mmCIF file with all atom_site columns, C-alpha atoms in Angstrom:
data_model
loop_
_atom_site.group_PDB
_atom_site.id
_atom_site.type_symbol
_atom_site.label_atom_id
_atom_site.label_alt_id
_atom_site.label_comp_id
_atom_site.label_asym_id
_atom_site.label_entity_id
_atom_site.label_seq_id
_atom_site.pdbx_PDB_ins_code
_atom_site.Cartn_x
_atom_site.Cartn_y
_atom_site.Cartn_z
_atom_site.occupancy
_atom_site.B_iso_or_equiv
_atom_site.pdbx_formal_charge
_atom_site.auth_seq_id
_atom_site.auth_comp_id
_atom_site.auth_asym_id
_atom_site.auth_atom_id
_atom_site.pdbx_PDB_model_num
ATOM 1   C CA . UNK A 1 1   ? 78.228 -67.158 62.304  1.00 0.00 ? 1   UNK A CA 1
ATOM 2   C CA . UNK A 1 2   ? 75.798 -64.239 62.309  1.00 0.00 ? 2   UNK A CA 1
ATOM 3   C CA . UNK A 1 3   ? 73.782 -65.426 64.683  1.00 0.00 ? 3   UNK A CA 1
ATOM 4   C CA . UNK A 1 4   ? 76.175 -65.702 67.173  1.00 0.00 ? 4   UNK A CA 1
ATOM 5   C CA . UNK A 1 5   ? 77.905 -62.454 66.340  1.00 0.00 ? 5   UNK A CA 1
ATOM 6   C CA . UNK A 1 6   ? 73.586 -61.419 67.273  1.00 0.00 ? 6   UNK A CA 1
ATOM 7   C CA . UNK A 1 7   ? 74.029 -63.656 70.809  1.00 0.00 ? 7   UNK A CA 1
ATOM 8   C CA . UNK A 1 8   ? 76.568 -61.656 71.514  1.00 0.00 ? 8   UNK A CA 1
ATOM 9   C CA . UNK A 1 9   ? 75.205 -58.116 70.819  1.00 0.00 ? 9   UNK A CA 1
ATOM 10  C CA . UNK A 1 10  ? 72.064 -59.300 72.464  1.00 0.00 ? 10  UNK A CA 1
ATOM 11  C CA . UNK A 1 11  ? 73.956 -60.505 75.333  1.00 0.00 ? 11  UNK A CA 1
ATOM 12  C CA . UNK A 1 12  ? 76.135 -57.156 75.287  1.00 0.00 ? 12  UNK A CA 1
ATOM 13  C CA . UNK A 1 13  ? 72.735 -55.673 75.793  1.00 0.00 ? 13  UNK A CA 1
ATOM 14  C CA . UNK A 1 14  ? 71.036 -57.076 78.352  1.00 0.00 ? 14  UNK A CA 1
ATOM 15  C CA . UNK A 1 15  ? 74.159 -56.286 80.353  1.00 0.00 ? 15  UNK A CA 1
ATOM 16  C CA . UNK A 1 16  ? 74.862 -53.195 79.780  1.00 0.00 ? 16  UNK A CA 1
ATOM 17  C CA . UNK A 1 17  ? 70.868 -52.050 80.702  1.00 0.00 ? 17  UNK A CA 1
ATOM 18  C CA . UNK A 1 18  ? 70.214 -54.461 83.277  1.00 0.00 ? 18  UNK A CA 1
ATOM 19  C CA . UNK A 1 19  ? 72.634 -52.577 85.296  1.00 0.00 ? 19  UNK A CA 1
ATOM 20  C CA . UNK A 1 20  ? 70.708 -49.223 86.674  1.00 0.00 ? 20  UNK A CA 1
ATOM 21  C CA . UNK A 1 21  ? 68.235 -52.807 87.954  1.00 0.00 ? 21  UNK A CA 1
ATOM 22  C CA . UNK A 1 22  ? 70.415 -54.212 89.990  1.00 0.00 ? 22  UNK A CA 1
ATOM 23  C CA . UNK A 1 23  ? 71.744 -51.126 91.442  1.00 0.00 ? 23  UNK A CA 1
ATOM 24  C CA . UNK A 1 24  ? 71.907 -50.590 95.368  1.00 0.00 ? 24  UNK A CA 1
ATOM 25  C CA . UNK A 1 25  ? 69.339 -49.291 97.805  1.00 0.00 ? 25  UNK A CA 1
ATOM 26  C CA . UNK A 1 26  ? 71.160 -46.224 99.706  1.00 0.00 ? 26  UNK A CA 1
ATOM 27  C CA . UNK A 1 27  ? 68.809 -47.521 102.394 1.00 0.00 ? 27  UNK A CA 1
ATOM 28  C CA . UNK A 1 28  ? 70.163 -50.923 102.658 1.00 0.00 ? 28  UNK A CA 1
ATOM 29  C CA . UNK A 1 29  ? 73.650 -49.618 103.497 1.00 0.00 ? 29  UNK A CA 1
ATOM 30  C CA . UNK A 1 30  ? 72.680 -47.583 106.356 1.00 0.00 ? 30  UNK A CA 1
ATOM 31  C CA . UNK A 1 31  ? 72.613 -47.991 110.146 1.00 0.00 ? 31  UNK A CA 1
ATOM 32  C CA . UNK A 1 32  ? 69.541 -48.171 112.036 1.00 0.00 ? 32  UNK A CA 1
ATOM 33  C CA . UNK A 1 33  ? 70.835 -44.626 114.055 1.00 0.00 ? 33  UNK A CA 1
ATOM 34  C CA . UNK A 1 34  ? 71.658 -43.625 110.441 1.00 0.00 ? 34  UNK A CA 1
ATOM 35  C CA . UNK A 1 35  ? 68.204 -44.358 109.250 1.00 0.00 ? 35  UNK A CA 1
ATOM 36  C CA . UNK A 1 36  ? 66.819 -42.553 112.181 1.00 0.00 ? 36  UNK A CA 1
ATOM 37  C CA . UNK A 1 37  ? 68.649 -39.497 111.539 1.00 0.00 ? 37  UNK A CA 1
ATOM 38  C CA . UNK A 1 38  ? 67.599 -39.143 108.060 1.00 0.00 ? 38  UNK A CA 1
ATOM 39  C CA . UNK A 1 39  ? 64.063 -39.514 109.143 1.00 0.00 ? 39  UNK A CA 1
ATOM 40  C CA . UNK A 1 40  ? 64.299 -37.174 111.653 1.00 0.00 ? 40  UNK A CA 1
ATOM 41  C CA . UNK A 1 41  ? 66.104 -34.328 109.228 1.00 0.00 ? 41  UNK A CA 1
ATOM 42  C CA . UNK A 1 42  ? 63.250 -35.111 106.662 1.00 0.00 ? 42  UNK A CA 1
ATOM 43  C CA . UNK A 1 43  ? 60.437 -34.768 109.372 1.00 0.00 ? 43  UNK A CA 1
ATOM 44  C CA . UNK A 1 44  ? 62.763 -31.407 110.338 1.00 0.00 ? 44  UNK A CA 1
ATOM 45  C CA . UNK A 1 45  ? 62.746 -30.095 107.078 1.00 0.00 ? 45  UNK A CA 1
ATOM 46  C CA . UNK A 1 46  ? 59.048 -31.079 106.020 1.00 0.00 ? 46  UNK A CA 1
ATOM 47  C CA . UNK A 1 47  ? 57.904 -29.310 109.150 1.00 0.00 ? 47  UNK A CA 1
ATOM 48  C CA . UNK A 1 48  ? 60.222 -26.208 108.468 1.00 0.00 ? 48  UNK A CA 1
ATOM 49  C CA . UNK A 1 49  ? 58.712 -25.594 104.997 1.00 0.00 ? 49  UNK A CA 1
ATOM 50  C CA . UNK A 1 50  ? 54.898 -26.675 106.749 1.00 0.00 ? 50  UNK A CA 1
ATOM 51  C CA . UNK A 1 51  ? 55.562 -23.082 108.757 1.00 0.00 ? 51  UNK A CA 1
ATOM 52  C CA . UNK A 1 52  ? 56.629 -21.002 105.650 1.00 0.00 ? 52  UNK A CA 1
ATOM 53  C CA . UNK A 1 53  ? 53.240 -22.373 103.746 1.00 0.00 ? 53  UNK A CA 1
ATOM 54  C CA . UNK A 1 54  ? 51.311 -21.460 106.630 1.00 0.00 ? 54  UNK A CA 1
ATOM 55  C CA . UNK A 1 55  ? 53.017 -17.835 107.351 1.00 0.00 ? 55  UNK A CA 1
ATOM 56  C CA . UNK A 1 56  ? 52.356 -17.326 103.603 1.00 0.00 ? 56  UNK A CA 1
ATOM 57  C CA . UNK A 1 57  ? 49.081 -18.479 103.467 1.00 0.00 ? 57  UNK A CA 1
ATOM 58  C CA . UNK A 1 58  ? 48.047 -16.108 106.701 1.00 0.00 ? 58  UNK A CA 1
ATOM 59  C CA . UNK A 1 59  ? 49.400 -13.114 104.677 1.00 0.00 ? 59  UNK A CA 1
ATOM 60  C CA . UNK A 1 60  ? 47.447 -14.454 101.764 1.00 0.00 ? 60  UNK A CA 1
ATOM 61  C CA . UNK A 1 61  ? 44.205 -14.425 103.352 1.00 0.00 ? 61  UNK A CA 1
ATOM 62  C CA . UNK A 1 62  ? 44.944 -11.007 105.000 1.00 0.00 ? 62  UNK A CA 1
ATOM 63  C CA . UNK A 1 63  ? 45.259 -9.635  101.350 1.00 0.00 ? 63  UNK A CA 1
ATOM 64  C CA . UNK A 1 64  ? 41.752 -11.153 100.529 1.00 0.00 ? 64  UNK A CA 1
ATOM 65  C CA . UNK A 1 65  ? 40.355 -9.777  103.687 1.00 0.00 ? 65  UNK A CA 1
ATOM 66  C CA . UNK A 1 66  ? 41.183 -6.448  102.638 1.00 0.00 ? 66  UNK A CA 1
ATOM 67  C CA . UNK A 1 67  ? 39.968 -7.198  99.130  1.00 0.00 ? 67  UNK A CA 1
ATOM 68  C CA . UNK A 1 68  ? 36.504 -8.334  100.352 1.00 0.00 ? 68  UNK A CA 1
ATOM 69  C CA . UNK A 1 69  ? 36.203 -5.409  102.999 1.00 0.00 ? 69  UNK A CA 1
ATOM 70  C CA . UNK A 1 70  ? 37.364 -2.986  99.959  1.00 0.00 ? 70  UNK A CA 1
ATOM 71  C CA . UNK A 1 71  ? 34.368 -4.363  97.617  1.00 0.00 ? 71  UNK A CA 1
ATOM 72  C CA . UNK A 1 72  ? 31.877 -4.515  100.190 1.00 0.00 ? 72  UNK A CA 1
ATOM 73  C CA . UNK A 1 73  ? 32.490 -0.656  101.006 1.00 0.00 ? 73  UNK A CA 1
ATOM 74  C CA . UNK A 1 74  ? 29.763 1.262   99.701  1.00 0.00 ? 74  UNK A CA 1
ATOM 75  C CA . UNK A 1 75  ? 32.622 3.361   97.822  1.00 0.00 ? 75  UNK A CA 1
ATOM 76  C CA . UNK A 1 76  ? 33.134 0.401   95.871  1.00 0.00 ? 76  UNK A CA 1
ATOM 77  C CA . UNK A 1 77  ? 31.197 0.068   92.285  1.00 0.00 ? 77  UNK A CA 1
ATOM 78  C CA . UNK A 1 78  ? 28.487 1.913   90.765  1.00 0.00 ? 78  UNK A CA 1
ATOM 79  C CA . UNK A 1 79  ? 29.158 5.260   93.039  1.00 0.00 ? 79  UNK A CA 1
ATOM 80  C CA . UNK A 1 80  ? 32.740 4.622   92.209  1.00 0.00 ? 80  UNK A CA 1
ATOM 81  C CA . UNK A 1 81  ? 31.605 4.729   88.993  1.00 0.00 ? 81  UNK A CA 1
ATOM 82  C CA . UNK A 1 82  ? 29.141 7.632   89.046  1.00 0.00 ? 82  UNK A CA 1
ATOM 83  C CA . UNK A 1 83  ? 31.869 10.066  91.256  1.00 0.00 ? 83  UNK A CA 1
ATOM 84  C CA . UNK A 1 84  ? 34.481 9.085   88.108  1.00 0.00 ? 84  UNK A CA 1
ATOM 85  C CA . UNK A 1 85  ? 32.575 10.281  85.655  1.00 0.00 ? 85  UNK A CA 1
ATOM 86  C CA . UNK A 1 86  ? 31.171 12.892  87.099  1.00 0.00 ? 86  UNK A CA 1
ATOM 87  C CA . UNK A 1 87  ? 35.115 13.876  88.270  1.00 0.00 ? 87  UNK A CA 1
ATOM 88  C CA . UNK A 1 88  ? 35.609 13.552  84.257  1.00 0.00 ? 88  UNK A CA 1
ATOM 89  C CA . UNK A 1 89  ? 32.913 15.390  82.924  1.00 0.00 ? 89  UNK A CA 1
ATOM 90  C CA . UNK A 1 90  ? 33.804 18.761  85.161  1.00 0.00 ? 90  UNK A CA 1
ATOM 91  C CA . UNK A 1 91  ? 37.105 17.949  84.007  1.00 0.00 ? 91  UNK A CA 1
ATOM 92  C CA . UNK A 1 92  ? 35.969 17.806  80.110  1.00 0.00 ? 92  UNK A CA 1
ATOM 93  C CA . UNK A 1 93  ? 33.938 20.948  80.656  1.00 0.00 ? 93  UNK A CA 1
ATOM 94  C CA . UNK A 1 94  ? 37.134 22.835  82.172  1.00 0.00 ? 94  UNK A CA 1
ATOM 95  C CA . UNK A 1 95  ? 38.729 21.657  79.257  1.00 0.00 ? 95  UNK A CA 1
ATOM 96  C CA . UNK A 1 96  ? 36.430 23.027  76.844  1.00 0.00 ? 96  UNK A CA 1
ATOM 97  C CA . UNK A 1 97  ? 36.752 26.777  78.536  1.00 0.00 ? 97  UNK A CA 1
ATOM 98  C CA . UNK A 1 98  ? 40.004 26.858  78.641  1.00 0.00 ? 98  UNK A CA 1
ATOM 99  C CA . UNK A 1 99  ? 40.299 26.155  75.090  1.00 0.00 ? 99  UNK A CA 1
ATOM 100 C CA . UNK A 1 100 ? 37.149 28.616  74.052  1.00 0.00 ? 100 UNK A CA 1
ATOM 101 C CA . UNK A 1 101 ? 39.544 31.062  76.120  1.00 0.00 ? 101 UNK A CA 1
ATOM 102 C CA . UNK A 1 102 ? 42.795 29.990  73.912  1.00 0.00 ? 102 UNK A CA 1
ATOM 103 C CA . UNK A 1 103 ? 41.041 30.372  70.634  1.00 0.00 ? 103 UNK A CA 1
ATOM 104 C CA . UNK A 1 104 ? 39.556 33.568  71.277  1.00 0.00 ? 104 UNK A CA 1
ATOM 105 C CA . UNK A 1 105 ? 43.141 34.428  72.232  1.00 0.00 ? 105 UNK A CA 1
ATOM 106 C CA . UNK A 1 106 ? 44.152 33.291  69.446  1.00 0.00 ? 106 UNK A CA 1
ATOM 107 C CA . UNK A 1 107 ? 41.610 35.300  66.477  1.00 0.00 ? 107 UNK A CA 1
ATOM 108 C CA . UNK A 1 108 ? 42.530 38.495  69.049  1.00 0.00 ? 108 UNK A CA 1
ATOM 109 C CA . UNK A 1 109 ? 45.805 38.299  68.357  1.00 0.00 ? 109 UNK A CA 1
ATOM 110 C CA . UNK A 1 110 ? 45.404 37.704  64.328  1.00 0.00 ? 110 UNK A CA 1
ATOM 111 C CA . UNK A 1 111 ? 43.025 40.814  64.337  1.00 0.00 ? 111 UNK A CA 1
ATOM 112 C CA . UNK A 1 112 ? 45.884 42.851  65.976  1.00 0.00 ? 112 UNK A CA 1
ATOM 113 C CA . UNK A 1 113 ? 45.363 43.119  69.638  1.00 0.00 ? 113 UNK A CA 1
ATOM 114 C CA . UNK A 1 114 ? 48.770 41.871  70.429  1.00 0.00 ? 114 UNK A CA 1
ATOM 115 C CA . UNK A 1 115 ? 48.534 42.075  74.195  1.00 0.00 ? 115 UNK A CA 1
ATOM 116 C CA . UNK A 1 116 ? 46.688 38.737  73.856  1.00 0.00 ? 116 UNK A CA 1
ATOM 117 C CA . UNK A 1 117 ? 49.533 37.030  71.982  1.00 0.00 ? 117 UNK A CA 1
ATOM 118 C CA . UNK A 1 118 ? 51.505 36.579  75.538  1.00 0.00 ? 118 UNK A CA 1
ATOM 119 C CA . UNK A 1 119 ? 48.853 33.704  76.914  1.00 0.00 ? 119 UNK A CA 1
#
């Protein structure tokens, strides 16, 4: 008794996923000018997005044109560089007056000259 109540589950199984096996070919069901029409839309289509891959791809390598021109500039690296720093250190050194100026400001108006307490 329990083994065929086992035949029968087995049985139950092999039915139930043998089905997605035997399923239809969409292919099979189709005309030949049917067929032909689906091939052309997929050769349609694949050449379509062929064009967008190479438009993007030309604005790509623009973009790396520009990049290689930009790096072999001689503006590019260690006089980059140099100008920066050089840019920074007047920078620092205005700075550094500016705030000499402040504090002296600053003791001046402590001591009593109050017509440096307006900076």
């Amino acid at each position: 008794m329990q083994r065929f109540g086992f035949l029968c589950a087995a049985a139950l199984a092999a039915a139930t996923l043998s089905g997605p096996v035997h399923a239809d070919d969409p292919y099979e069901k189709l005309t030949p000018e049917e067929l032909a029409r689906d091939k052309a839309t997929i050769r349609r289509l694949n050449r379509e997005q062929l064009d967008y891959v190479r438009k993007r791809d030309a604005q790509y390598a623009k973009g790396w044109r520009a990049y290689d021109d930009a790096r072999r500039s001689p503006d590019y690296g260690e006089s980059r560089y140099a100008r920066q720093m050089r840019d920074y250190e007047a920078d620092r050194r205005d700075y550094e007056r500016a705030m000499a100026d402040w504090r002296e400001d600053v003791a001046a108006c402590r001591a009593g000259y109050y017509s440096r307490c307006r900076r």
